[in-house]
Coordinates of C-alpha atoms in Angstrom, one line a residue:
X1 CA -2.8 -45.0 66.9
X2 CA -0.3 -44.5 64.2
X3 CA -1.4 -43.5 60.8
X4 CA -0.6 -45.3 57.6
X5 CA 2.8 -44.5 56.1
X6 CA 2.9 -44.1 52.3
X7 CA 6.1 -44.7 50.5
X8 CA 6.0 -42.2 47.6
X9 CA 9.0 -41.9 45.3
X10 CA 11.3 -39.1 46.2
X11 CA 11.1 -36.0 44.0
X12 CA 14.7 -36.8 42.7
X13 CA 13.6 -40.3 41.6
X14 CA 10.4 -38.8 40.0
X15 CA 12.5 -36.2 38.2
X16 CA 15.0 -38.9 37.0
X17 CA 12.1 -41.1 35.7
X18 CA 10.6 -38.1 34.0
X19 CA 13.9 -37.2 32.3
X20 CA 14.4 -40.8 31.2
X21 CA 10.9 -41.0 29.7
X22 CA 11.5 -37.7 27.9
X23 CA 14.8 -39.0 26.4
X24 CA 13.2 -42.2 25.2
X25 CA 10.3 -40.2 23.7
X26 CA 12.8 -37.8 22.0
X27 CA 14.6 -40.7 20.3
X28 CA 11.3 -42.3 19.4
X29 CA 10.0 -39.0 17.9
X30 CA 13.2 -38.5 16.1
X31 CA 12.9 -42.0 14.6
X32 CA 9.2 -41.6 13.7
X33 CA 9.9 -38.4 11.8
X34 CA 12.2 -40.0 9.3
X35 CA 10.7 -40.7 5.8
X36 CA 11.5 -42.2 2.4
X37 CA 12.0 -40.7 -1.1
X38 CA 14.5 -43.1 -2.7
X39 CA 15.1 -43.7 -6.4
X40 CA 14.9 -47.3 -7.7
X41 CA 16.3 -46.9 -11.2
X42 CA 19.8 -46.0 -12.1
X43 CA 18.6 -43.4 -14.6
X44 CA 16.8 -41.6 -11.8
X45 CA 20.0 -41.3 -9.8
X46 CA 21.9 -39.3 -12.3
X47 CA 25.4 -38.6 -10.8
X48 CA 28.5 -40.4 -9.6
X49 CA 27.9 -39.6 -5.9
X50 CA 24.3 -41.0 -6.2
X51 CA 25.7 -44.2 -7.8
X52 CA 28.6 -44.7 -5.3
X53 CA 26.6 -43.5 -2.3
X54 CA 29.6 -42.3 -0.3
X55 CA 27.2 -41.3 2.5
X56 CA 26.2 -44.9 3.4
X57 CA 27.6 -46.3 6.7
X58 CA 27.1 -45.7 10.4
X59 CA 26.8 -42.2 11.8
X60 CA 27.3 -41.5 15.5
X61 CA 25.4 -39.0 17.6
X62 CA 27.6 -36.1 18.6
X63 CA 25.1 -33.8 20.1
X64 CA 21.4 -34.0 21.3
X65 CA 19.7 -31.0 22.9
X66 CA 16.1 -30.1 23.7
X67 CA 15.4 -26.5 24.4
X68 CA 19.1 -25.8 24.9
X69 CA 19.5 -28.6 27.5
X70 CA 22.1 -31.2 26.6
X71 CA 20.9 -34.8 26.6
X72 CA 23.9 -36.3 24.8
X73 CA 25.5 -37.7 28.0
X74 CA 22.3 -39.7 28.8
X75 CA 23.3 -42.3 26.2
X76 CA 26.1 -44.8 25.9
X77 CA 25.6 -44.7 22.2
X78 CA 23.2 -43.6 19.5
X79 CA 23.9 -44.8 15.9
X80 CA 22.3 -44.0 12.6
X81 CA 23.1 -46.6 10.0
X82 CA 22.4 -45.7 6.3
X83 CA 22.3 -48.8 4.2
X84 CA 23.2 -49.0 0.5
X85 CA 19.6 -50.3 -0.1
X86 CA 18.0 -47.0 1.0
X87 CA 17.0 -48.2 4.4
X88 CA 18.1 -46.7 7.8
X89 CA 18.3 -48.1 11.3
X90 CA 18.5 -45.7 14.3
X91 CA 19.6 -47.6 17.4
X92 CA 20.4 -46.4 20.9
X93 CA 21.7 -47.6 24.2
X94 CA 21.1 -45.6 27.4
X95 CA 23.7 -45.4 30.1
X96 CA 21.3 -47.3 32.3
X97 CA 21.3 -50.2 29.8
X98 CA 17.9 -49.8 28.0
X99 CA 18.2 -50.2 24.2
X100 CA 15.9 -49.6 21.3
X101 CA 15.9 -49.1 17.6
X102 CA 13.7 -47.7 14.8
X103 CA 13.9 -48.3 11.0
X104 CA 12.7 -46.7 7.9
X105 CA 13.9 -45.6 4.5
X106 CA 15.9 -42.6 3.3
X107 CA 17.0 -40.8 0.2
X108 CA 19.9 -38.3 -0.3
X109 CA 19.8 -35.4 -2.7
X110 CA 23.6 -34.9 -3.1
X111 CA 23.3 -31.8 -5.3
X112 CA 21.2 -30.1 -2.5
X113 CA 23.1 -31.7 0.4
X114 CA 19.9 -33.0 1.9
X115 CA 18.6 -36.3 3.3
X116 CA 15.0 -37.3 3.5
X117 CA 13.9 -39.9 6.1
X118 CA 10.6 -41.7 6.0
X119 CA 8.9 -44.0 8.6
X120 CA 5.5 -45.2 9.6
X121 CA 3.9 -43.5 12.6
X122 CA 0.9 -45.6 13.3
X123 CA -1.3 -45.6 10.2
X124 CA 0.4 -42.6 8.6
X125 CA 3.8 -42.0 7.1
X126 CA 6.0 -39.2 8.2
X127 CA 8.5 -37.5 6.0
X128 CA 11.2 -35.0 7.0
X129 CA 14.2 -33.6 5.1
X130 CA 17.4 -32.4 6.9
X131 CA 20.7 -30.9 5.7
X132 CA 23.9 -32.9 5.4
X133 CA 27.0 -30.8 5.8
X134 CA 30.7 -31.8 6.0
X135 CA 29.8 -35.5 6.6
X136 CA 27.2 -34.7 9.3
X137 CA 23.5 -34.9 9.4
X138 CA 21.9 -32.0 11.2
X139 CA 18.4 -32.4 12.6
X140 CA 16.3 -29.5 14.0
X141 CA 12.7 -30.1 14.9
X142 CA 10.3 -27.8 16.8
X143 CA 8.7 -29.7 19.7
X144 CA 6.1 -27.3 21.0
X145 CA 8.0 -24.3 22.2
X146 CA 11.3 -26.1 22.3
X147 CA 13.9 -27.0 19.6
X148 CA 15.2 -30.6 19.3
X149 CA 18.6 -30.5 17.8
X150 CA 20.7 -33.6 16.9
X151 CA 24.0 -33.9 15.1
X152 CA 25.1 -37.2 13.6
X153 CA 28.7 -37.4 12.3
X154 CA 30.2 -39.9 9.9
X155 CA 33.2 -41.7 11.4
X156 CA 36.5 -40.2 10.5

């Protein structure tokens, strides 16, 4: 009598699914960590760069690593759009075709070269501030014992 044959996914498929889930979670966490601190009055803005908002536009992901492992090539595109109205949209498309997006608000402190993102994470708000350098937004977050690093560059 033959025993039952179970078709379990191969370890390669399981590992691929695990990495895909990790990547989607990383983008989700990255989006959830953005928070808002925008000014609403012209008097609060203060300087010409704040009034003209030269940093608004669409940034492209140039590098994404977690614990030193490069995940950049797992995506067809990852875009961070900063609107003139103080709102952002982070959208992504994986090479396998899955897409997603997250939205929130942002504020830029030009004199300190920093950007603060805000977003809702369930019932709470999350706020994170990151450096802006030479037209790029640099994001470093500790995720347990590993560092998540993302670089978004403004189109040239």
